């Protein structure tokens, strides 16, 4: 008897064929699922890598911008320092000329009065430099100037001690308080204002250029 004519064999073959088809279909579905998941994972990883690259690129650009700003700032500071030094040297030169002139005594009188007002004592001793001497007549003029500016009466006397830089130092009678109005101290006192003026002028020039 041929197998084709055997219903039992035919049933087994058909059942086997159907199972084989089911196995192939499930395998194809599983394979598709694996491929889809792999593709989805690849897309996510690519997106993460893209974002990570973008973040790294942004950080690099920020560091580059920060470095450029630091370089510009250092250049500006060097330019300001150079300008400041030139101004201070010119100021020192001009002040040296003024110190050696006859008009410096009038300037000293104003410095004595300024120091007396700053010291805020009824009596004070005045130390001066040999390069720019002070006499009793200058003290009286300074006392008048204090009276005119503040209405206060002060009594000033010459101190036997000397100072190194042109200018004066006023000291209270008990020696506990003093006001230094020497030339080099005054220069340091106004150095911040000089630097600020130079900085503002430099900023104005850069603004006009842009």
C-alpha positions as a printed NumPy array, in Angstrom:
array([[  0.   ,   0.   ,   0.   ],
       [  1.423,   3.436,  -0.994],
       [  1.894,   6.062,   1.767],
       [ -0.229,   8.51 ,  -0.189],
       [ -3.101,   6.131,   0.131],
       [ -2.564,   5.716,   3.875],
       [ -4.699,   8.213,   5.822],
       [ -2.65 ,   7.728,   8.987],
       [  0.637,   8.529,   7.318],
       [ -0.93 ,  11.444,   5.481],
       [ -2.21 ,  12.832,   8.787],
       [  1.218,  12.498,  10.385],
       [  2.887,  14.211,   7.433],
       [  0.389,  17.054,   7.424],
       [  0.773,  17.499,  11.171],
       [  4.569,  17.51 ,  10.854],
       [  4.382,  19.957,   7.983],
       [  2.141,  22.302,  10.027],
       [  4.469,  22.084,  13.023],
       [  7.425,  22.832,  10.791],
       [  5.622,  25.883,   9.417],
       [  4.792,  27.012,  12.966],
       [  8.403,  26.58 ,  14.031],
       [  9.647,  28.548,  11.01 ],
       [  7.044,  31.289,  11.604],
       [  7.956,  31.575,  15.301],
       [ 11.639,  31.593,  14.418],
       [ 11.045,  34.377,  11.881],
       [  8.989,  36.349,  14.43 ],
       [ 11.702,  35.896,  17.086],
       [ 14.351,  36.875,  14.591],
       [ 12.373,  39.984,  13.604],
       [ 11.888,  40.845,  17.267],
       [ 15.616,  40.505,  17.915],
       [ 16.438,  42.643,  14.86 ],
       [ 13.869,  45.301,  15.867],
       [ 15.212,  45.413,  19.429],
       [ 18.765,  45.619,  18.123],
       [ 17.82 ,  48.449,  15.779],
       [ 15.992,  50.298,  18.57 ],
       [ 18.981,  49.845,  20.876],
       [ 21.329,  51.041,  18.166],
       [ 19.197,  54.144,  17.59 ],
       [ 19.108,  54.901,  21.336],
       [ 22.862,  54.399,  21.661],
       [ 23.46 ,  56.566,  18.629],
       [ 21.234,  59.292,  20.12 ],
       [ 23.021,  59.035,  23.477],
       [ 26.389,  59.196,  21.757],
       [ 25.192,  62.188,  19.748],
       [ 24.043,  63.965,  22.918],
       [ 27.264,  63.03 ,  24.693],
       [ 29.286,  64.369,  21.771],
       [ 27.205,  67.538,  21.767],
       [ 27.808,  68.011,  25.509],
       [ 31.55 ,  67.414,  25.065],
       [ 31.619,  69.821,  22.155],
       [ 29.786,  72.46 ,  24.201],
       [ 32.255,  71.985,  27.051],
       [ 35.193,  72.335,  24.672],
       [ 33.679,  75.498,  23.189],
       [ 33.091,  76.895,  26.7  ],
       [ 36.697,  76.158,  27.671],
       [ 37.937,  77.798,  24.471],
       [ 35.759,  80.856,  25.117],
       [ 36.983,  81.024,  28.71 ],
       [ 40.594,  80.739,  27.532],
       [ 40.055,  83.534,  24.989],
       [ 38.527,  85.754,  27.668],
       [ 41.439,  85.026,  30.005],
       [ 43.929,  85.899,  27.27 ],
       [ 42.048,  89.109,  26.48 ],
       [ 41.89 ,  89.941,  30.187],
       [ 45.618,  89.33 ,  30.675],
       [ 46.383,  91.442,  27.622],
       [ 44.17 ,  94.224,  28.964],
       [ 45.799,  94.048,  32.41 ],
       [ 49.285,  94.189,  30.892],
       [ 48.218,  97.174,  28.797],
       [ 46.76 ,  98.897,  31.877],
       [ 49.878,  98.158,  33.937],
       [ 52.081,  99.551,  31.184],
       [ 49.955, 102.699,  30.904],
       [ 49.843, 103.063,  34.701],
       [ 53.621, 102.803,  34.997],
       [ 54.123, 105.4  ,  32.271],
       [ 51.678, 107.795,  33.959],
       [ 53.286, 107.303,  37.371],
       [ 56.787, 107.886,  35.977],
       [ 55.622, 111.063,  34.261],
       [ 53.873, 112.171,  37.468],
       [ 57.022, 111.51 ,  39.518],
       [ 59.086, 113.503,  37.022],
       [ 56.717, 116.467,  37.143],
       [ 56.447, 116.341,  40.927],
       [ 60.254, 116.271,  41.222],
       [ 60.318, 119.483,  39.156],
       [ 57.643, 121.012,  41.397],
       [ 59.519, 120.058,  44.585],
       [ 62.621, 121.886,  43.372],
       [ 60.602, 124.985,  42.459],
       [ 59.879, 128.03 ,  44.638],
       [ 56.138, 127.319,  44.47 ],
       [ 56.453, 124.089,  46.46 ],
       [ 56.3  , 125.957,  49.781],
       [ 52.697, 126.926,  48.989],
       [ 51.915, 123.275,  48.259],
       [ 53.556, 122.229,  51.528],
       [ 51.372, 124.683,  53.447],
       [ 48.26 , 123.052,  51.974],
       [ 49.622, 119.589,  52.807],
       [ 50.3  , 120.654,  56.405],
       [ 46.751, 122.008,  56.713],
       [ 45.312, 118.831,  55.131],
       [ 47.271, 116.654,  57.574],
       [ 46.2  , 118.814,  60.519],
       [ 42.538, 118.401,  59.538],
       [ 43.035, 114.64 ,  59.097],
       [ 44.858, 114.308,  62.404],
       [ 42.045, 116.182,  64.189],
       [ 44.11 , 117.335,  67.199],
       [ 44.345, 120.799,  68.706],
       [ 48.146, 120.561,  68.77 ],
       [ 50.583, 118.751,  66.501],
       [ 54.282, 118.52 ,  65.691],
       [ 55.392, 118.839,  62.062],
       [ 58.273, 116.752,  60.658],
       [ 59.62 , 117.678,  57.233],
       [ 62.301, 116.71 ,  54.717],
       [ 65.607, 118.522,  54.285],
       [ 64.804, 118.605,  50.559],
       [ 61.685, 120.678,  51.252],
       [ 62.108, 122.565,  54.535],
       [ 59.245, 124.032,  56.579],
       [ 59.522, 127.184,  58.719],
       [ 57.402, 128.853,  61.382],
       [ 55.825, 131.209,  58.877],
       [ 54.502, 128.249,  56.859],
       [ 53.022, 126.748,  60.021],
       [ 51.121, 129.963,  60.746],
       [ 49.791, 129.982,  57.183],
       [ 48.68 , 126.383,  57.585],
       [ 46.91 , 127.212,  60.864],
       [ 45.009, 130.015,  59.096],
       [ 44.033, 127.647,  56.304],
       [ 42.669, 125.084,  58.79 ],
       [ 40.692, 127.849,  60.52 ],
       [ 39.267, 128.973,  57.182],
       [ 38.306, 125.464,  56.055],
       [ 36.953, 124.026,  59.327],
       [ 36.65 , 126.884,  61.827],
       [ 38.923, 124.976,  64.239],
       [ 41.95 , 126.449,  65.984],
       [ 45.108, 124.346,  65.823],
       [ 48.589, 124.955,  67.151],
       [ 51.45 , 123.606,  65.058],
       [ 55.128, 123.386,  66.007],
       [ 58.25 , 122.154,  64.222],
       [ 59.538, 118.688,  65.099],
       [ 63.265, 118.022,  65.276],
       [ 62.931, 114.716,  63.437],
       [ 63.161, 114.575,  59.642],
       [ 61.408, 112.513,  56.984],
       [ 62.963, 110.899,  53.911],
       [ 60.514, 112.   ,  51.21 ],
       [ 59.452, 115.582,  50.422],
       [ 56.336, 116.366,  52.412],
       [ 55.353, 116.312,  56.062],
       [ 54.265, 114.037,  58.884],
       [ 52.074, 115.541,  61.592],
       [ 52.147, 113.828,  64.989],
       [ 50.047, 114.406,  68.085],
       [ 51.897, 115.84 ,  71.098],
       [ 51.723, 112.478,  72.923],
       [ 53.091, 110.747,  69.806],
       [ 50.23 , 108.243,  69.606],
       [ 48.621, 109.46 ,  66.37 ],
       [ 50.196, 110.677,  63.142],
       [ 49.194, 111.695,  59.614],
       [ 51.7  , 110.986,  56.849],
       [ 51.565, 113.467,  53.987],
       [ 54.894, 112.725,  52.31 ],
       [ 55.066, 112.78 ,  48.535],
       [ 55.553, 109.024,  48.07 ],
       [ 52.69 , 108.258,  50.475],
       [ 50.416, 110.683,  48.637],
       [ 51.303, 108.976,  45.356],
       [ 50.306, 105.593,  46.788],
       [ 47.164, 107.134,  48.26 ],
       [ 46.014, 108.316,  44.845],
       [ 47.337, 105.356,  42.847],
       [ 43.94 , 103.615,  42.905],
       [ 42.216, 106.702,  41.482],
       [ 44.924, 107.03 ,  38.815],
       [ 44.508, 103.373,  37.828],
       [ 40.718, 103.776,  37.685],
       [ 41.022, 106.822,  35.403],
       [ 43.405, 104.926,  33.097],
       [ 41.044, 101.937,  33.033],
       [ 38.059, 104.137,  32.168],
       [ 40.032, 105.889,  29.435],
       [ 41.156, 102.536,  28.004],
       [ 37.558, 101.245,  28.054],
       [ 36.416, 104.407,  26.263],
       [ 39.026, 103.961,  23.564],
       [ 38.029, 100.318,  23.015],
       [ 34.373, 101.371,  22.802],
       [ 35.163, 103.991,  20.166],
       [ 37.168, 101.449,  18.154],
       [ 34.302,  98.952,  18.142]])
